[in-house]
Coordinates of C-alpha atoms and ligand atoms in Angstrom, one line a residue:
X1 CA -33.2 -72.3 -145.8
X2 CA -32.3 -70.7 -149.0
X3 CA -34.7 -68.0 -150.5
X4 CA -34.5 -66.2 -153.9
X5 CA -36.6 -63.6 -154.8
X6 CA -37.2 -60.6 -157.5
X7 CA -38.2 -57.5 -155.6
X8 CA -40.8 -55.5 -157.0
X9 CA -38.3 -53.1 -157.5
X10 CA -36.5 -55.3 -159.8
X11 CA -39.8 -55.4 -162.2
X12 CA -39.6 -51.5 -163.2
X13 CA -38.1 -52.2 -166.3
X14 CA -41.5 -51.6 -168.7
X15 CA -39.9 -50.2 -172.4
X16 CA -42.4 -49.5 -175.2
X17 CA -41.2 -52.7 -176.7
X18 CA -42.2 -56.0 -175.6
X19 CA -40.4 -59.1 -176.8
X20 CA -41.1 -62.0 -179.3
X21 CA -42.6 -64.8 -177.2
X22 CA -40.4 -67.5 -175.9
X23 CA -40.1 -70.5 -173.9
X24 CA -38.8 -68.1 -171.0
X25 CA -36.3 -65.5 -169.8
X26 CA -32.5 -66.4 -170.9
X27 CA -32.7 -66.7 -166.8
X28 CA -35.1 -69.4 -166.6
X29 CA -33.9 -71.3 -169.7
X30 CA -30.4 -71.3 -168.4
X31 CA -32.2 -72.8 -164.8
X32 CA -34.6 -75.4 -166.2
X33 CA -31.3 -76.5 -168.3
X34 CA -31.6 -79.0 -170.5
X35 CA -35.1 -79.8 -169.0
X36 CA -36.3 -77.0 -171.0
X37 CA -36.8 -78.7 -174.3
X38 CA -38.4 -81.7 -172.3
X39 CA -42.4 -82.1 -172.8
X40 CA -43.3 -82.3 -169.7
X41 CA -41.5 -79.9 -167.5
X42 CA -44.1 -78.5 -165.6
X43 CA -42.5 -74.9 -165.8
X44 CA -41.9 -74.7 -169.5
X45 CA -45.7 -76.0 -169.6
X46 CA -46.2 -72.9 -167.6
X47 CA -44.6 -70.4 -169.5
X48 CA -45.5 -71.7 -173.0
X49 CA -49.0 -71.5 -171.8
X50 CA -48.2 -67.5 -170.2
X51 CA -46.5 -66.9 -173.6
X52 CA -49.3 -68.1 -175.6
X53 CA -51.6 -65.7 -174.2
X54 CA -49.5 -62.5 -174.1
X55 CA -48.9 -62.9 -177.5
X56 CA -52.7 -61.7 -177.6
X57 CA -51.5 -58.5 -174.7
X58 CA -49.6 -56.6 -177.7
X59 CA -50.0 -53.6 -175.3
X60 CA -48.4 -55.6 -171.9
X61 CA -44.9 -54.2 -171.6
X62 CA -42.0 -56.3 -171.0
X63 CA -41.0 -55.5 -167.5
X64 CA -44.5 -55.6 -166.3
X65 CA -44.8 -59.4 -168.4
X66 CA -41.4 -60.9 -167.0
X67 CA -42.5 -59.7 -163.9
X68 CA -45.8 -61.4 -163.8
X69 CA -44.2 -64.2 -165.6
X70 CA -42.0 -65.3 -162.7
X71 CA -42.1 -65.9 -159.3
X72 CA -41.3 -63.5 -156.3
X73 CA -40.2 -65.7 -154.3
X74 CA -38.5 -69.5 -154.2
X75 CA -37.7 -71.2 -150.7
X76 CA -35.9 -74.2 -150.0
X77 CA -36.0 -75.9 -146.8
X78 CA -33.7 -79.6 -146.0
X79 CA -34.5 -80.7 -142.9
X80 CA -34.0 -84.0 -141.0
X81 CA -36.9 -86.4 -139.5
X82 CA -36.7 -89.3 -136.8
X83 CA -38.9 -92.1 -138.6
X84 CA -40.9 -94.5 -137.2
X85 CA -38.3 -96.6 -138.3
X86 CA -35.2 -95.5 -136.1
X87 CA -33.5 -94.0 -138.9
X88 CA -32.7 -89.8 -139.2
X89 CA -34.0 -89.2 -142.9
X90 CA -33.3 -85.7 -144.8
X91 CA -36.0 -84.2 -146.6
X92 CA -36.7 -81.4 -148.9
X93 CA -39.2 -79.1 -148.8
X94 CA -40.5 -76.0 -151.0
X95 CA -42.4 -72.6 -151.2
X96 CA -43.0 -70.6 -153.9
X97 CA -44.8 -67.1 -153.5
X98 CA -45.6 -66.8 -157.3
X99 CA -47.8 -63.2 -156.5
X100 CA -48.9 -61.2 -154.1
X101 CA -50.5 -58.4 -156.3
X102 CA -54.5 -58.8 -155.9
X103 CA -53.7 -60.7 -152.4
X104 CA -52.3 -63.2 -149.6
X105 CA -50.2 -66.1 -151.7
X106 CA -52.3 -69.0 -151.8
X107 CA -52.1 -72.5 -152.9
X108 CA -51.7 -76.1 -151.4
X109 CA -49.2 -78.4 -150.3
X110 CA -48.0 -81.6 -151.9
X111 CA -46.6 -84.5 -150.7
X112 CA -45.1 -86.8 -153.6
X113 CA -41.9 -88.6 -154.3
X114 CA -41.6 -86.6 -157.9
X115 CA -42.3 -83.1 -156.4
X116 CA -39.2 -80.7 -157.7
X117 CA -39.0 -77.0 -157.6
X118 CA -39.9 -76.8 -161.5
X119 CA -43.8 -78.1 -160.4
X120 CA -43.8 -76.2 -157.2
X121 CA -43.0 -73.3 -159.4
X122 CA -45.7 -74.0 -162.1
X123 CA -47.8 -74.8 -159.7
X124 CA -47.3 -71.4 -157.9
X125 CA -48.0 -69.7 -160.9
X126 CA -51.4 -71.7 -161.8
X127 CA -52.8 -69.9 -158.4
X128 CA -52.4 -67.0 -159.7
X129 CA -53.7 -67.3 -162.6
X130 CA -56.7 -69.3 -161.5
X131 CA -57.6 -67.0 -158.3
X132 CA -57.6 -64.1 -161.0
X133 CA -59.9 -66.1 -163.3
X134 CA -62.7 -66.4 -160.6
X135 CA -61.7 -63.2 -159.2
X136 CA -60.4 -64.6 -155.2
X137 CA -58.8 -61.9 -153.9
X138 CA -55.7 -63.9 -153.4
X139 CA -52.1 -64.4 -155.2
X140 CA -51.1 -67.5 -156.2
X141 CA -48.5 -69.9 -153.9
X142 CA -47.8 -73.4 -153.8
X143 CA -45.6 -76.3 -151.6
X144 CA -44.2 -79.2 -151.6
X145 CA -42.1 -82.0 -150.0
X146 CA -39.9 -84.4 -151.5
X147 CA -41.5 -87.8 -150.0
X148 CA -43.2 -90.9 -150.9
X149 CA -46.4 -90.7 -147.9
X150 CA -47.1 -94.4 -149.0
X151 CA -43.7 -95.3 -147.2
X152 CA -44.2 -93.4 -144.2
X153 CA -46.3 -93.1 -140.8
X154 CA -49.0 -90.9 -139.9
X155 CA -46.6 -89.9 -137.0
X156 CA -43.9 -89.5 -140.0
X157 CA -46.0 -87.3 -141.8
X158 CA -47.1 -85.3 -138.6
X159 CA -43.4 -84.4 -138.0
X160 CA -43.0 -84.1 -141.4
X161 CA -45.6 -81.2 -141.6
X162 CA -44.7 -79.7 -138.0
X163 CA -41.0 -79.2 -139.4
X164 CA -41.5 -77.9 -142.9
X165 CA -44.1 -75.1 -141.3
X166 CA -42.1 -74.3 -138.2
X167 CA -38.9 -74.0 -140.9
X168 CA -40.9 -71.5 -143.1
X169 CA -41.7 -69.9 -140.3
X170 CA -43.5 -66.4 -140.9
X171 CA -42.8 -67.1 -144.6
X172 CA -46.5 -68.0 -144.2
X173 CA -49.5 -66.5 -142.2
X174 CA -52.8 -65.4 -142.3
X175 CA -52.6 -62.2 -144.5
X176 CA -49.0 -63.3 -146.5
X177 CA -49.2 -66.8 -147.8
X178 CA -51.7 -69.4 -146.8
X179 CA -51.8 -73.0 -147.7
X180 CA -53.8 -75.7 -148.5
X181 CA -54.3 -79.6 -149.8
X182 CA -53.2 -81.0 -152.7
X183 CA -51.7 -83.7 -153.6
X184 CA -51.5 -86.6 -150.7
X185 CA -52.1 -83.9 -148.3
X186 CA -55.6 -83.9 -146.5
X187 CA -57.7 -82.2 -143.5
X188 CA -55.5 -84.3 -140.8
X189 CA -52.6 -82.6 -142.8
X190 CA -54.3 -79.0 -142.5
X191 CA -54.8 -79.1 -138.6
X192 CA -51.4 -80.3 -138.7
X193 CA -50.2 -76.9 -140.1
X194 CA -52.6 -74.8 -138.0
X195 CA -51.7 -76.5 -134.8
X196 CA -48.1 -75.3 -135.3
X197 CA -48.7 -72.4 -136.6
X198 CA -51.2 -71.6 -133.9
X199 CA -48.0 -72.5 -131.1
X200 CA -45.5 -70.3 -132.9
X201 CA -47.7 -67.5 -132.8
X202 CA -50.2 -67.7 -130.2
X203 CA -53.2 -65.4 -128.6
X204 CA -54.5 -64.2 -132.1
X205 CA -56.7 -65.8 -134.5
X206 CA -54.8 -67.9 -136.5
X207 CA -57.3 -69.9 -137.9
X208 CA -57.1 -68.1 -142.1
X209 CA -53.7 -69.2 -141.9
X210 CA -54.8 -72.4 -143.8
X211 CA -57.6 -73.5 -145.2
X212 CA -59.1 -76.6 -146.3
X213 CA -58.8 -78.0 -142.5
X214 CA -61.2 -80.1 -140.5
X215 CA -65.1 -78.7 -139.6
X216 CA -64.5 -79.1 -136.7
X217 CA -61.3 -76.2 -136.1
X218 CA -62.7 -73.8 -138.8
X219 CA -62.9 -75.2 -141.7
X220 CA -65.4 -74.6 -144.2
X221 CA -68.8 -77.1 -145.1
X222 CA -68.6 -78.3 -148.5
X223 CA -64.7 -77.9 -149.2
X224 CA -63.7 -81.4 -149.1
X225 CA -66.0 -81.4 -152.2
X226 CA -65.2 -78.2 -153.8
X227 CA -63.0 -78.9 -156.3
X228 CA -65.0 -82.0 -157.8
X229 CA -68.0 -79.9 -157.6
X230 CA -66.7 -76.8 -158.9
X231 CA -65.7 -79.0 -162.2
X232 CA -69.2 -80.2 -162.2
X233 CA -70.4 -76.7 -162.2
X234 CA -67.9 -75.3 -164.8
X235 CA -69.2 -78.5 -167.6
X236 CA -72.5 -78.1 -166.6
X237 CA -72.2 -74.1 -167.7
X238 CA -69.8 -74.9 -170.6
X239 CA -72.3 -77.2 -171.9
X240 CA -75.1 -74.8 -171.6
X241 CA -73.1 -72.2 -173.4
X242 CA -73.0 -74.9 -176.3
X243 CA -69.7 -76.5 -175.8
X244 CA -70.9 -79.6 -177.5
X245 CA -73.5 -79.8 -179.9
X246 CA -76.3 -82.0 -179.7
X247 CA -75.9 -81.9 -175.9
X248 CA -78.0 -79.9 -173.3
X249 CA -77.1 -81.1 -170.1
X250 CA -74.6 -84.1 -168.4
X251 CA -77.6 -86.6 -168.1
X252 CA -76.5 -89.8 -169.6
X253 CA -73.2 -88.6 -170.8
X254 CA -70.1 -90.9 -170.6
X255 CA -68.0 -89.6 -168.1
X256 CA -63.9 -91.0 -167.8
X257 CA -62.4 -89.7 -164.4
X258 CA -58.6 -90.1 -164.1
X259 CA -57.5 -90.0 -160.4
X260 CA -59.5 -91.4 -157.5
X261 CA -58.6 -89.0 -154.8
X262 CA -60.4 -85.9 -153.1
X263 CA -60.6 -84.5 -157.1
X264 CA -61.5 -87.4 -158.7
X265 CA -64.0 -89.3 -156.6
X266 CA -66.3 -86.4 -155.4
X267 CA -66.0 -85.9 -159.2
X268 CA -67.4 -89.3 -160.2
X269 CA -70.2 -89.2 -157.4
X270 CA -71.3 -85.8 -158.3
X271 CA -71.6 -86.5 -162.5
X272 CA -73.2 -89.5 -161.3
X273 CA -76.2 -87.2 -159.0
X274 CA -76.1 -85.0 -162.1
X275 CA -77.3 -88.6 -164.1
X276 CA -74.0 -89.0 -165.9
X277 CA -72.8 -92.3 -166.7
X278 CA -69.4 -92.5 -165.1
X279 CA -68.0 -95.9 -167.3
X280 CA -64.2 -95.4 -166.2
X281 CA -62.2 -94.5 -163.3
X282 CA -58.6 -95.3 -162.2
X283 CA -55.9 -94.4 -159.2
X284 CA -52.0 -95.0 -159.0
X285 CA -52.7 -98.7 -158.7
X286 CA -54.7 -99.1 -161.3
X287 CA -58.7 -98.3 -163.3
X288 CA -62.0 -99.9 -163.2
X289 CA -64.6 -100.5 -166.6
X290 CA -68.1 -100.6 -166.9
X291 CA -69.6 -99.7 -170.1
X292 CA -73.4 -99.6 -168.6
X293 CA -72.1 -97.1 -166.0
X294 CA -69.8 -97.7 -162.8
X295 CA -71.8 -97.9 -158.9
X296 CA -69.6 -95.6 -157.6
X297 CA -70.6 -96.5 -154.4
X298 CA -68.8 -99.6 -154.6
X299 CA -66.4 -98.5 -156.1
X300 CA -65.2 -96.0 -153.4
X301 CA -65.9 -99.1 -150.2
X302 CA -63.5 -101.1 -152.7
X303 CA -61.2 -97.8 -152.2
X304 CA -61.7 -97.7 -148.6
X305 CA -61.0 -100.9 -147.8
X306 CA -58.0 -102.3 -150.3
X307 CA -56.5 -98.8 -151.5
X308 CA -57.5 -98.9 -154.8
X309 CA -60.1 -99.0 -157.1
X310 CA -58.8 -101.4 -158.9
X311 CA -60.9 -105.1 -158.4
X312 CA -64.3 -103.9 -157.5
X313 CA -67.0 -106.5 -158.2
X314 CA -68.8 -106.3 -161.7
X315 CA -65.7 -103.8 -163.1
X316 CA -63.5 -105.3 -165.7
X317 CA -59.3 -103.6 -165.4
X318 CA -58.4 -100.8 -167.2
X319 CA -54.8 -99.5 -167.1
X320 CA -54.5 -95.7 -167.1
X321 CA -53.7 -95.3 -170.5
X322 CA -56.6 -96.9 -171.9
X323 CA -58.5 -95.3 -169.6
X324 CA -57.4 -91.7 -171.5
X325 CA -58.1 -92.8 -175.1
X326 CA -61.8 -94.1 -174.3
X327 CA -64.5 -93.0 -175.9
X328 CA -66.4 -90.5 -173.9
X329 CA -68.8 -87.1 -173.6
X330 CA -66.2 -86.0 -170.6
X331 CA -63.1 -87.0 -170.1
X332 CA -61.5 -85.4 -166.3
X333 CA -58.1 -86.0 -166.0
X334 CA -57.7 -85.9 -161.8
X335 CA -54.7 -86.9 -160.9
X336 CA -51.2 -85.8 -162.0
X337 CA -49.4 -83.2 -164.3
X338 CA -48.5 -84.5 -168.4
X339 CA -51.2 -86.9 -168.8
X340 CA -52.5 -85.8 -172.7
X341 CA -48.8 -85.3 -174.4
X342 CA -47.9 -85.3 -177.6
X343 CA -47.7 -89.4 -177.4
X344 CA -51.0 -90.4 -177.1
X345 CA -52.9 -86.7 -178.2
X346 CA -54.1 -88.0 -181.5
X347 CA -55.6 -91.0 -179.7
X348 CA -57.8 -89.1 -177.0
X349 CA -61.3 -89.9 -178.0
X350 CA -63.4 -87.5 -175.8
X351 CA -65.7 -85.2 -177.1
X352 CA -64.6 -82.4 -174.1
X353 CA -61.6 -82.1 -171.6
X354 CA -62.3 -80.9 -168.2
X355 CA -58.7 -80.6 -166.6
X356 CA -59.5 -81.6 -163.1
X357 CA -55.7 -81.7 -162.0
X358 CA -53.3 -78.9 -162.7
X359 CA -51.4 -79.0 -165.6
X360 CA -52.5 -82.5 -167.2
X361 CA -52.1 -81.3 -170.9
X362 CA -49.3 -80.1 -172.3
X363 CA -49.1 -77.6 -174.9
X364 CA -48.1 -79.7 -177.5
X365 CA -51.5 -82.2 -176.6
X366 CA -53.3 -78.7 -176.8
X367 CA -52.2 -78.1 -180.2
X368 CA -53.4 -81.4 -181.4
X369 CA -56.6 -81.1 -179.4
X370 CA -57.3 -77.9 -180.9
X371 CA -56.7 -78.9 -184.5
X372 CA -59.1 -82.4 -183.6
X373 CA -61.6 -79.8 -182.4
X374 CA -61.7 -81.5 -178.9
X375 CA -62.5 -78.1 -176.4
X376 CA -60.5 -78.1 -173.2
X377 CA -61.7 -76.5 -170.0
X378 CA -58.5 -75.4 -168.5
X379 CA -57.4 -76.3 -165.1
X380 CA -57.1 -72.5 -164.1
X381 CA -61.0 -72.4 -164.3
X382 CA -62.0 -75.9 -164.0
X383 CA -60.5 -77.1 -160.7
X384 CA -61.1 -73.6 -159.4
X385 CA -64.0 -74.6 -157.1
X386 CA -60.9 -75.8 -154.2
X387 CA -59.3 -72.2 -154.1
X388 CA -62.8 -70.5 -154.3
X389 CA -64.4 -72.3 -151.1
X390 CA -60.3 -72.1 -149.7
X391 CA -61.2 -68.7 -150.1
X392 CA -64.5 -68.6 -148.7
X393 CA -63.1 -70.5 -146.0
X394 CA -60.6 -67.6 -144.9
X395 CA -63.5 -65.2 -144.7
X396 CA -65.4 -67.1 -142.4
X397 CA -62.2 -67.9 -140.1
X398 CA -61.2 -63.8 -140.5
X399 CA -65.1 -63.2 -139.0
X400 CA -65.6 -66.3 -136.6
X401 CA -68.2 -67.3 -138.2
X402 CA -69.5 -70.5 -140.1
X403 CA -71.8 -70.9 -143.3
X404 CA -74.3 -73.3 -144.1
X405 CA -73.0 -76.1 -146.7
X406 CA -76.2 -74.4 -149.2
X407 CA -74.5 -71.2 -149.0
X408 CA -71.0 -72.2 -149.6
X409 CA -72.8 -74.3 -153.1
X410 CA -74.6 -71.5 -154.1
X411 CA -71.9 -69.0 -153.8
X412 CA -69.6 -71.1 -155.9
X413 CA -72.4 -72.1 -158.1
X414 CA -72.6 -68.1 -158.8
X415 CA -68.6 -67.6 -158.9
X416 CA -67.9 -70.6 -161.1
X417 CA -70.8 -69.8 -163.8
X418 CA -69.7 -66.3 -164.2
X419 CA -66.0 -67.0 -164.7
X420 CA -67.2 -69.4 -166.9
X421 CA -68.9 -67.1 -168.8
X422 CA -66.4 -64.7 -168.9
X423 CA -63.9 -67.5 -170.1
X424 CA -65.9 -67.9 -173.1
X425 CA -66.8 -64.3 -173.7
X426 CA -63.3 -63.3 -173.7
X427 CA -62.3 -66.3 -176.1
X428 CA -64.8 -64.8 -178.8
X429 CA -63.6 -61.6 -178.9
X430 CA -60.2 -62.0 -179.3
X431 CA -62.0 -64.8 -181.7
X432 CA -63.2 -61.1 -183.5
X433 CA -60.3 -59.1 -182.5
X434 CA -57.9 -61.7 -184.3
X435 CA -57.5 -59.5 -187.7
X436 CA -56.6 -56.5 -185.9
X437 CA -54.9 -58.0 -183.0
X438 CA -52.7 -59.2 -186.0
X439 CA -52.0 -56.2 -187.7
X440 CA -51.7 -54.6 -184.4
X441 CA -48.6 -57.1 -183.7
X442 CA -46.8 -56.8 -187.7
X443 CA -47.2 -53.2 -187.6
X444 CA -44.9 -53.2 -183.9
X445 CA -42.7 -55.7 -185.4
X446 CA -42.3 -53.9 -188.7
X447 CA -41.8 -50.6 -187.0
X448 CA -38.4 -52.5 -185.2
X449 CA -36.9 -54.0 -188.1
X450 CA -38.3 -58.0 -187.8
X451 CA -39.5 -59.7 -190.8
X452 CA -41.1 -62.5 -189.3
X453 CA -43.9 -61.8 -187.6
X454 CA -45.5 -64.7 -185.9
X455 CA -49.1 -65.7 -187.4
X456 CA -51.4 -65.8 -184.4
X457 CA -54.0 -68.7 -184.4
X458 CA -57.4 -69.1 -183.5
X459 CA -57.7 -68.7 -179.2
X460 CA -58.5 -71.6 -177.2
X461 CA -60.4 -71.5 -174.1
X462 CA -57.6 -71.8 -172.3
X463 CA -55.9 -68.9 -173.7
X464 CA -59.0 -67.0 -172.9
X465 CA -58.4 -68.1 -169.3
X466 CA -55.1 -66.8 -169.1
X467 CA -55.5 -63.7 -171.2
X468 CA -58.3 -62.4 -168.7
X469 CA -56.3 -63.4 -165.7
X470 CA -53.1 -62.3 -166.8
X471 CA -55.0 -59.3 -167.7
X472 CA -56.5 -58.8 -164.6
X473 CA -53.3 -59.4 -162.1
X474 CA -51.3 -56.7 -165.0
X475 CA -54.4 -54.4 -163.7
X476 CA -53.9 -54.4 -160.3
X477 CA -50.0 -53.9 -160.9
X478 CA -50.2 -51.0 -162.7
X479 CA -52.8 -49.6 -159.9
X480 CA -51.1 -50.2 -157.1
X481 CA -47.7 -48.6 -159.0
X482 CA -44.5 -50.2 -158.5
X483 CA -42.9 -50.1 -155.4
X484 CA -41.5 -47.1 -154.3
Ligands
NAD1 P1 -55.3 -86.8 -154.0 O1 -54.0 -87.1 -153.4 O2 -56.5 -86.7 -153.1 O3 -55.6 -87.8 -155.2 C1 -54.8 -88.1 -156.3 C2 -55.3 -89.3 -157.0 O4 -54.5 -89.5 -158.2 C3 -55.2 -90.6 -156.2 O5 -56.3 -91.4 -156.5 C4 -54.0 -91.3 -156.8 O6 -54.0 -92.7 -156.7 C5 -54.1 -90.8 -158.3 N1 -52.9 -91.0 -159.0 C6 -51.6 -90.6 -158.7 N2 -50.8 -90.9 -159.7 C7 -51.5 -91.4 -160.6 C8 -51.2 -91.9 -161.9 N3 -50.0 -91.9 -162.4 N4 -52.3 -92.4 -162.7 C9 -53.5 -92.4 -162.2 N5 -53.9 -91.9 -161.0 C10 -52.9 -91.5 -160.2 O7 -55.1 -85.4 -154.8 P2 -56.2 -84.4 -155.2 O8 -56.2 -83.3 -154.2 O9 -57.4 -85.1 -155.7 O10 -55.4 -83.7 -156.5 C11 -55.5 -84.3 -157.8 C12 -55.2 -83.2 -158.8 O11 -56.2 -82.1 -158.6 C13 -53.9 -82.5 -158.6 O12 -53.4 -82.1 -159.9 C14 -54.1 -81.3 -157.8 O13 -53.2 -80.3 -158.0 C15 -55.5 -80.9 -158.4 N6 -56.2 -80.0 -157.5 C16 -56.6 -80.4 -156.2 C17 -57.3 -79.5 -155.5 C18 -57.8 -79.9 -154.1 O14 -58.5 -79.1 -153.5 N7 -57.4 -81.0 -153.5 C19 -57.7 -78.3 -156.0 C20 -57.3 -77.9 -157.3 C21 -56.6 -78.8 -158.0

């Protein structure tokens, strides 16, 4: 196992000054290498997003920012399975403890061929950000392991999972850093890590070490849907709030769903009960079309039973990057990172993005999205609903106790219509504060001898997102003092 880590101590260093925003520290630009000028590194998508908003934080000091900016702690883990197949494979494994300042690390674990520390690391950081925006009193975390579950066993994965826990060892718990799904990982995967958890640490209550595991060993009703229905909840709100005109609810919009897994297909079945047309859908191995409106009920046996979407009756194809540039009320990209980029921005034809997966927009899509006028509800509020029922799932298993599936609904209901009212709010008044935010920023840069002063434009919502999160983490710093 190899760990790196900035001690608290090591974030002391607020000056007066704060720098000029950039695409990282010297550190991390030297680390990502020459990934750093790539698109879609998911840590440079990251920081360019954390930079965008601070440059609204004139008053953040620089310690305090490079230590919220990075995370506390990176582990690496290679370990070696006996496959199914006879053969001794090696593996690699991460966790990154991105914060621990308003709470317990939290965040999933994904299982992909692609996963690298860079995504672990940006995905680390999104938990924090997005716990903060719908104020969970938890930090943000996230894991991963380096495998391709399509190739491999149940028993594989089971081993797989027992390993990579029993290696991090007390890295996680209950009250540290607690886990989740994501990515290929499910319920089955969940007991998994509680059941060795549970052996390496037994005659306590283990059970808030993860969430998002079966009903039946603590977890909570209604979170195998909570991240689908927590985006349903956040458009519904948006659109209230005016997000797009002419509209006042989902019933008969055209809805496009990206991604066909626990995200995307609670997703299509819940626009659908809200009386959206859902016209396009699509997984790994392929999408589905129907302009009058998909029967998402056949389209999730044609799931069960062949894998994919892809060849249900009465659907004409639809590769995934059609799929993107339809035309549509909704658009919910559900399924990986750097799906809008700069490549195929100018051809989205949605009227609204509701970022479903984390991180499927980069900055430079943003940009273009923004000067289009196409809103996007970022994925730090709109895929919050997982982490907020994750969360409500730990407070039952910290009480013994279990909540009926209409009180989990209407709690989140509550949680995700204020956030996303706060969202909004705070994007209008840095909307108003913009002048003097402005002069705020030329008179500090004047004052230390720069010319230049960057021009700050208009706030998105996801800069409001991250400007009220990274606002309220900075907050609780300050409160709790740096350690010692
Ligand atoms: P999942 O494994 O259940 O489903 C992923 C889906 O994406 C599958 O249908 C897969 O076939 C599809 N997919 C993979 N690669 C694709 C590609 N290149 N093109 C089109 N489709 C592709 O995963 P999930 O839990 O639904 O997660 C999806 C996204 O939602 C991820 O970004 C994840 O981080 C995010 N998310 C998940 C949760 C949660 O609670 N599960 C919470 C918040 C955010």
């Amino acid at each position: 196992m190899t760990a790196s880590g900035d001690g608290v101590g090591d974030s002391n260093q607020a000056t007066d000054a704060r720098d000029e925003t950039s695409a990282g520290t010297p550190d991390d630009r030297s680390r990502m290498g020459n990934s750093a000028t790539a698109e879609t590194n998911p840590y440079r998508v990251a920081i360019a997003q954390f930079d965008r908003a601070i440059s609204f934080m004139p008053n953040l000091k620089t310690g305090l920012i490079e230590f919220l900016k990075r995370p506390c702690r990176v582990i690496t883990l290679d370990f070696p399975i006996l496959t199914d197949d006879g053969s001794v494979q090696l593996f690699t494994g991460y966790r990154v403890l991105h914060s621990r300042v308003r709470g317990p690390g939290k965040g999933g674990v994904r299982y992909h061929p692609d996963v690298t520390e860079d995504e672990v690391r940006a995905l680390a950081s999104w938990m924090t950000w997005k716990c903060a925006v719908v104020d969970v009193p938890f930090g943000g975390a996230k894991g991963g392991v380096v495998c391709d579950p399509k190739k491999l066993s149940q028993d594989d994965l089971r081993r797989i999972t027992r390993r990579y826990i029993s290696d991090l060892g007390d890295n996680i718990g209950p009250h540290t850093d607690v886990p989740a799904p994501d990515v290929n990982t499910s319920a089955q995967t969940m007991a998994w890590i509680y059941d060795t958890y549970d052996r390496l640490h037994p005659g306590r209550n283990n059970l808030p070490v993860v969430t998002g595991k079966p009903v039946g060993i603590g977890g909570s009703l209604g979170r195998d849907a909570a991240t689908a229905r927590g985006c349903v909840f956040v458009t519904k709100h948006m659109i209230r709030r005016g997000i797009l005109t002419a509209r006042s609810s989902l019933r008969d919009a055209r809805v496009v769903i990206q991604g066909f897994g626990n995200c995307g297909a609670h997703a299509a079945r819940l626009f659908v009960e809200e009386g959206a047309r859902v016209v396009a859908v699509s997984d790994s191995k392929g999408g589905v079309f129907s302009d009058d409106g998909l029967d998402i009920d056949a389209v999730l046996r044609q799931k069960a039973s062949t894998g994919s979407v892809a060849g249900t009756d009465g659907t004409d194809p639809i590769s995934n990057a059609d799929l993107l540039e339809l035309a549509c009320d909704v658009l919910v990209p559900a399924a990986l990172e750097n799906q809008i980029t700069s490549a195929n921005a100018e051809r989205i034809r949605a009227r609204l993005v509701v970022e479903g997966a984390n991180g499927p927009t980069t900055p430079e899509a943003d940009e273009v999205l923004e000067r289009r006028g196409i809103p996007v509800v970022p994925d730090i509020l709109a895929n919050a609903g997982g982490v907020t029922v994750s969360y409500f799932e730990w407070v039952q298993n910290v009480e013994n106790e279990q909540w009926d599936l209409s009180k989990v609904n209407a709690k989140l209901e509550r949680k995700l219509t204020q956030a996303t009212d706060q969202v909004v709010d705070q994007r209008r008044t840095l909307a108003e504060q913009l002048p003097a935010l402005q002069a705020q920023i030329e008179a500090a840069q004047h004052k230390r001898g720069h010319r230049d002063v960057p021009t700050l434009s208009a706030p998105s919502l996801r800069t409001a997102a991250w400007v009220l999160a990274i606002g309220r983490v900075a907050h609780v710093a300050l409160e709790r003092g740096i350690w010692p």
